[in-house]
Short mmCIF file of C-alpha atoms in Angstrom, two decimals:
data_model
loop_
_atom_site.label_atom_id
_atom_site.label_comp_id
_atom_site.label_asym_id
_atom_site.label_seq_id
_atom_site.Cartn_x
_atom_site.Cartn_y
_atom_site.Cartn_z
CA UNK A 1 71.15 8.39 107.14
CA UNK A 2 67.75 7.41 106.40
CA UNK A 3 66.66 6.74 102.38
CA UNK A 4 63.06 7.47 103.31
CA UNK A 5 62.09 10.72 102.28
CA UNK A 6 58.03 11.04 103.36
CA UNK A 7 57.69 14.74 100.92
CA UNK A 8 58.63 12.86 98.22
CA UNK A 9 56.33 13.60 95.50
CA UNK A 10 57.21 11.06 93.25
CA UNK A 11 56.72 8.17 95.86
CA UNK A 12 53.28 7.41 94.67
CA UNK A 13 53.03 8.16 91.24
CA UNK A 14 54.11 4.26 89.94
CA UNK A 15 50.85 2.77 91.59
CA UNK A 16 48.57 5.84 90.66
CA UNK A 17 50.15 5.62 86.81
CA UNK A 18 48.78 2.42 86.73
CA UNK A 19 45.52 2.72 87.97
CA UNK A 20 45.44 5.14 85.15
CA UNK A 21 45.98 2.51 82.43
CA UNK A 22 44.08 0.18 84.01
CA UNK A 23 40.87 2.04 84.05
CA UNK A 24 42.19 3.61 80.21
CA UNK A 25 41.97 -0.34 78.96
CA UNK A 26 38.50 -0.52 80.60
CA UNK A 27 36.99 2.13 79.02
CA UNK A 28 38.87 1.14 75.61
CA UNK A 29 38.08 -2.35 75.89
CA UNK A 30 34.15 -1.44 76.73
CA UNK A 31 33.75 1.25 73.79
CA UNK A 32 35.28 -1.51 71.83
CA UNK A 33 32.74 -3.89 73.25
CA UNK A 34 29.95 -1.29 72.16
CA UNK A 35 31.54 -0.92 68.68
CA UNK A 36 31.38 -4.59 67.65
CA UNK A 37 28.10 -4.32 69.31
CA UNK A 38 27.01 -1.88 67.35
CA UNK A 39 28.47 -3.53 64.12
CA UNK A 40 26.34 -6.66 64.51
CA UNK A 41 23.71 -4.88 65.44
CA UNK A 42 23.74 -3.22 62.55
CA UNK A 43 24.34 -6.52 60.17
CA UNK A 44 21.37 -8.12 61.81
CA UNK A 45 19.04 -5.07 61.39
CA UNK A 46 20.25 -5.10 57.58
CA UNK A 47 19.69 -8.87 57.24
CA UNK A 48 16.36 -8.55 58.64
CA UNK A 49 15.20 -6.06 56.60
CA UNK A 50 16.40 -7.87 53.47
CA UNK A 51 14.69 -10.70 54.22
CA UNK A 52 11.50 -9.06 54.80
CA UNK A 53 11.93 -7.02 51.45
CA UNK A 54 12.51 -10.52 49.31
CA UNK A 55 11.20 -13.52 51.83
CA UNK A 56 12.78 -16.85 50.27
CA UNK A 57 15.45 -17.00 47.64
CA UNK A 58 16.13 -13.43 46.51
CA UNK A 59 15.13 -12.97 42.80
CA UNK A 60 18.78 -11.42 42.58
CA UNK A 61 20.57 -14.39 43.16
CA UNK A 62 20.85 -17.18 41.72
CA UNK A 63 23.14 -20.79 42.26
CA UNK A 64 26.24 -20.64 39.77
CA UNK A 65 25.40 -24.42 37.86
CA UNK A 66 27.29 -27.21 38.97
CA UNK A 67 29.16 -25.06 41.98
CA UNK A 68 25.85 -24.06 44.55
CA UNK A 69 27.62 -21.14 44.59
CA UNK A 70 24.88 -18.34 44.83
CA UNK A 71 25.89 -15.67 42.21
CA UNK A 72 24.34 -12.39 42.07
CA UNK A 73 21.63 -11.68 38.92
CA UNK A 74 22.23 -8.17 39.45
CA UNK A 75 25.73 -6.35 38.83
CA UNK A 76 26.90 -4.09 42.29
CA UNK A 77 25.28 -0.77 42.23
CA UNK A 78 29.08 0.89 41.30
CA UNK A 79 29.14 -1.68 38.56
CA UNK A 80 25.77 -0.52 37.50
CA UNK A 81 26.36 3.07 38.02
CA UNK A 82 29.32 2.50 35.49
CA UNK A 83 27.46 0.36 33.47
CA UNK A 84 24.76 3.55 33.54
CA UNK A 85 27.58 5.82 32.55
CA UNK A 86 29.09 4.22 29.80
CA UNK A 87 25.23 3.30 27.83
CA UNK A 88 24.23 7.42 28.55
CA UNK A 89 28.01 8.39 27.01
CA UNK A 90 27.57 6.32 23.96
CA UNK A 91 23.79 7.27 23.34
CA UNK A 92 23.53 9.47 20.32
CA UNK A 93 22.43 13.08 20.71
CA UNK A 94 18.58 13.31 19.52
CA UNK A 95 19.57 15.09 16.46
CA UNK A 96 21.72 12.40 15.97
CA UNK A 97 19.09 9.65 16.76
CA UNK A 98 16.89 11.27 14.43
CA UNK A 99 19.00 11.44 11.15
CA UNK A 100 20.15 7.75 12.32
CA UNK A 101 16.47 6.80 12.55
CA UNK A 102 15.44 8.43 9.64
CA UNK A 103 17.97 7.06 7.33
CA UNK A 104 16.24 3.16 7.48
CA UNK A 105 13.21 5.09 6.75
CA UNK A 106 14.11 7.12 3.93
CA UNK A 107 15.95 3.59 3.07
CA UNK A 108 12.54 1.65 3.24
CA UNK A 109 10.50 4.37 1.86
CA UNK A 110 12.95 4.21 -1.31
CA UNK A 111 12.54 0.35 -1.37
CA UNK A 112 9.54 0.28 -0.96
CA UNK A 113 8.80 2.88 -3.52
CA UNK A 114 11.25 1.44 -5.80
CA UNK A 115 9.32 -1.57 -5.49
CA UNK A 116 5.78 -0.37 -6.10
CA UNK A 117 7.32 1.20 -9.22
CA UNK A 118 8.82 -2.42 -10.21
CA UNK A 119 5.92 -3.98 -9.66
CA UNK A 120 4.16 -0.93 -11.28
CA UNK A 121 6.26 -1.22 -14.54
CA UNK A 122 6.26 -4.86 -14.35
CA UNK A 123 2.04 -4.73 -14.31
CA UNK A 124 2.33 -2.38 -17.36
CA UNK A 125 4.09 -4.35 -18.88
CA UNK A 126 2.05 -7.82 -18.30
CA UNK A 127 -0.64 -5.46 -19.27
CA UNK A 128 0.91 -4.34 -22.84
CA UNK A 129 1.73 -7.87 -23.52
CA UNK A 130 -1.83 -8.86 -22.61
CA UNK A 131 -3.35 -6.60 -24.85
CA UNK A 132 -0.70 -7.26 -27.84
CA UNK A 133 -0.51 -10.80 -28.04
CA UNK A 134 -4.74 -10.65 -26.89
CA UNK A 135 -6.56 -11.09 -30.31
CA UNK A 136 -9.45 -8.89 -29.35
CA UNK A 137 -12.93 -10.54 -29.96
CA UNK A 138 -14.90 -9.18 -32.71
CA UNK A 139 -18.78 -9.97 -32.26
CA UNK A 140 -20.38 -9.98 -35.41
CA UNK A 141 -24.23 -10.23 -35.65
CA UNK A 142 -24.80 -12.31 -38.65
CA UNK A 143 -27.14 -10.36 -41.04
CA UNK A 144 -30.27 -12.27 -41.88
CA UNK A 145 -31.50 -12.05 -45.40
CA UNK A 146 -35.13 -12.03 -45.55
CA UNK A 147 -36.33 -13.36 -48.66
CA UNK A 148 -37.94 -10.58 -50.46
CA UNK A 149 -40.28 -13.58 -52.16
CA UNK A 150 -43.12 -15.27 -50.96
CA UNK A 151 -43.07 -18.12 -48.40
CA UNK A 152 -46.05 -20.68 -47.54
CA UNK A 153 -46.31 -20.58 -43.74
CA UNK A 154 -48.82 -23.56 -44.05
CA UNK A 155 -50.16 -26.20 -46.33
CA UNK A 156 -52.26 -28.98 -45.67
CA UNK A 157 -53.79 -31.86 -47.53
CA UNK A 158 -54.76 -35.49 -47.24
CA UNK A 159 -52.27 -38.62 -48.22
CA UNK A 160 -55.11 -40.42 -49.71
CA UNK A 161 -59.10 -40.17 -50.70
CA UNK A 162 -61.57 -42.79 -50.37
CA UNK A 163 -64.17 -41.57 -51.47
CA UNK A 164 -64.75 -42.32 -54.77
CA UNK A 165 -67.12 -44.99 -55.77
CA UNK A 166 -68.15 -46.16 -59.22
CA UNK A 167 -71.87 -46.19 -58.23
CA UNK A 168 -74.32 -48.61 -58.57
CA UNK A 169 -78.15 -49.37 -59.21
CA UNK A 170 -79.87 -46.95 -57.31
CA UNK A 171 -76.60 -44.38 -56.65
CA UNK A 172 -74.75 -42.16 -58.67
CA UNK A 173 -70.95 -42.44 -58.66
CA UNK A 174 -69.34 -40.34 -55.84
CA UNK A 175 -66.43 -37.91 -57.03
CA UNK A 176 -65.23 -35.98 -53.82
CA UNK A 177 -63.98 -32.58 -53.90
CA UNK A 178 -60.30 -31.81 -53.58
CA UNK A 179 -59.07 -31.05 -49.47
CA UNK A 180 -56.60 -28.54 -48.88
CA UNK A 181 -56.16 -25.61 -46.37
CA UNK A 182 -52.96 -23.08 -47.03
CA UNK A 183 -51.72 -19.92 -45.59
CA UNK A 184 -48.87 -17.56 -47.29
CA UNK A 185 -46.70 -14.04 -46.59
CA UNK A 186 -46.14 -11.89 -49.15
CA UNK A 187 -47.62 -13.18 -51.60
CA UNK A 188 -50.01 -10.87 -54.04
CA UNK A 189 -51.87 -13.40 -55.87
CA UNK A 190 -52.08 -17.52 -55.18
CA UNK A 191 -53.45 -19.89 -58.20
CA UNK A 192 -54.11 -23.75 -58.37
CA UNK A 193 -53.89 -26.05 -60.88
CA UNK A 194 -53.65 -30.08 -61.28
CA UNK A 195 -50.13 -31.53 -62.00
CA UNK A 196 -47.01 -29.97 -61.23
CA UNK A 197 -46.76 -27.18 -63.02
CA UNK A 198 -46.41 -23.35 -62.15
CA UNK A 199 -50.56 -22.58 -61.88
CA UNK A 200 -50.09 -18.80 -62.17
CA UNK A 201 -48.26 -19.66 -65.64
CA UNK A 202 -51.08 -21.56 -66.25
CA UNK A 203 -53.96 -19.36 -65.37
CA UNK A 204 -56.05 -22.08 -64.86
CA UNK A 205 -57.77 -20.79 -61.37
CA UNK A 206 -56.86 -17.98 -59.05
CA UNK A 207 -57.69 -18.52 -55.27
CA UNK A 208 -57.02 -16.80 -51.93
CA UNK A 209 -53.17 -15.87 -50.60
CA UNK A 210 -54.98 -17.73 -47.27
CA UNK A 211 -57.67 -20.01 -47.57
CA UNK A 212 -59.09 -23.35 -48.05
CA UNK A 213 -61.15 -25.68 -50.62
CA UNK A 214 -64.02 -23.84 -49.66
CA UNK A 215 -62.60 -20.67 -51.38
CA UNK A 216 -62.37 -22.13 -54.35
CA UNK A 217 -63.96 -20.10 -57.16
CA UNK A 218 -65.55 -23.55 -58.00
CA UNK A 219 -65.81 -27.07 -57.00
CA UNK A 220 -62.39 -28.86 -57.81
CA UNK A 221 -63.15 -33.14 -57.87
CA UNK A 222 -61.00 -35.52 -56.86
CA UNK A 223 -59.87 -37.42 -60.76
CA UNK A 224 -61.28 -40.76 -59.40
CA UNK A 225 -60.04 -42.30 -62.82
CA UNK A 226 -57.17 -42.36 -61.53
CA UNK A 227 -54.70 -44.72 -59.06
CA UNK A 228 -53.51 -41.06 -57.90
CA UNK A 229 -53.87 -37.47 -58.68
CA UNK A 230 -50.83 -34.42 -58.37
CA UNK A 231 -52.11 -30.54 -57.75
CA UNK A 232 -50.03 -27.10 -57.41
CA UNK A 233 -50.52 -23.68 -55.40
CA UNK A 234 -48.27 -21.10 -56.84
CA UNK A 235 -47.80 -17.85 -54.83
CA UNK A 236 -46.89 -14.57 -56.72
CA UNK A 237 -44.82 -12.32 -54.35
CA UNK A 238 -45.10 -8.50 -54.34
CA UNK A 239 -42.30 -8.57 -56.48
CA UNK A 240 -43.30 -10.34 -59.07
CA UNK A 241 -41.51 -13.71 -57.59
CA UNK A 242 -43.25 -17.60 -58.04
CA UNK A 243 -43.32 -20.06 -55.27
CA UNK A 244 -44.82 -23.79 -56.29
CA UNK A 245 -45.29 -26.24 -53.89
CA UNK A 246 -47.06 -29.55 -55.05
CA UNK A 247 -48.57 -33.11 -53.46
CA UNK A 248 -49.67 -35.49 -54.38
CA UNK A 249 -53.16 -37.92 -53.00
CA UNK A 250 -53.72 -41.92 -53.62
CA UNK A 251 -56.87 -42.85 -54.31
CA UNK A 252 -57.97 -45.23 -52.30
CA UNK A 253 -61.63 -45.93 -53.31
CA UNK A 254 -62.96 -47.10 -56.60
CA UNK A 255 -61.29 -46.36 -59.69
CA UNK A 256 -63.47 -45.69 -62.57
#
């Protein structure tokens, strides 16, 4: 009895099952082939287009000291997002912010104002004191009393005279008249006299409040008998008031 049975279906199927896994492991292994491809692909295309964004050492990097180790600047964008998070939860509402930022206002204005008002009182106060313990300076014009009498404003008269002479045969002796100029303010009257004393007591001669020898009522001489001679002008105010003044001229030329 023969084993070979040429119908049988199942004769075949061993070889064709593994055709069937061979070609599945092709096609696996190529679409894996194409993945990884893919994948690197991929990597490069992102590594290029890093290093043409930042050429050089990225500004987010930088070498952990004493390791090399490059260490990123920047946190990882979930990092940050958290980061993000957390700040915008704790951020006051505006209402909030607004009382919070007013109060170091207010605060400042308040110190501030209590300071002006320190340094207010405190200027006040220098102020006060100043003008307490400040003797204030009282001008006083001194009054001038004018003297209601009268004055001499000038008076002029030789130191000596020379002029007399005794004479001789053919001349007379030579008595010269006496030299003097005066001026005067209120005076009324004005009199003259030899010696010293008052002339308008005396009555002897009245002469001009302003004048000379020359307005004399007469020719005075010069007392040539004597070594020296002593005359007086005495002023009579408008108030009845005498004023004296006296001098006295050597003689200096013959004495008789």
């Amino acid at each position: 009895m023969s084993t070979d049975n040429p119908m049988d279906p199942f004769a075949e199927n061993p070889p064709r099952e593994r055709q069937s896994r061979t070609l599945l492991f092709v096609i696996l292994g190529i679409l894996g082939a194409l993945l990884v491809a893919g994948i690197v692909l991929l990597v490069l295309l992102l590594k290029t287009k890093d290093e043409s964004a930042s050429p050089g050492t990225s500004p987010s990097t930088a070498t952990r000291l004493g390791t090399g180790t490059p260490v990123s600047a920047a946190p990882p964008a979930s990092l940050a997002s958290s980061s993000t998070t957390v700040a915008a939860s704790q951020i006051p509402s505006s209402s909030a912010a607004s009382s919070t930022a007013a109060t170091p206002t207010t605060a400042s204005s308040t110190a501030a104002s209590s300071t002006a008002a320190t340094l207010t009182t405190a200027s006040s106060t220098a102020a006060t004191y100043t003008t307490t313990t400040t003797p204030t300076a009282t001008t006083s014009t001194p009054t001038m009393t004018t003297a209601a009498g009268p004055t001499f404003e000038t008076l002029t008269t030789p130191m000596t005279e020379a002029s007399c002479s005794m004479g001789g045969p053919g001349f007379d002796p030579t008595r010269p008249p006496v030299k003097v100029s005066w001026t005067s303010t209120k005076a009324a009257q004005a009199w003259f006299v030899q010696g010293t004393s008052d002339a308008a007591d005396s009555g002897y001669m009245q002469i001009p409040v302003n004048g000379t020898q020359a307005d004399f009522p007469f020719e005075i001489q010069f007392a040539c008998g004597t070594d020296s001679s002593t005359y007086t002008i005495t002023l009579v105010g408008t108030d009845g008031s005498h004023l004296s003044k006296s001098w006295t001229v050597q003689n200096t030329g013959d004495v008789f």
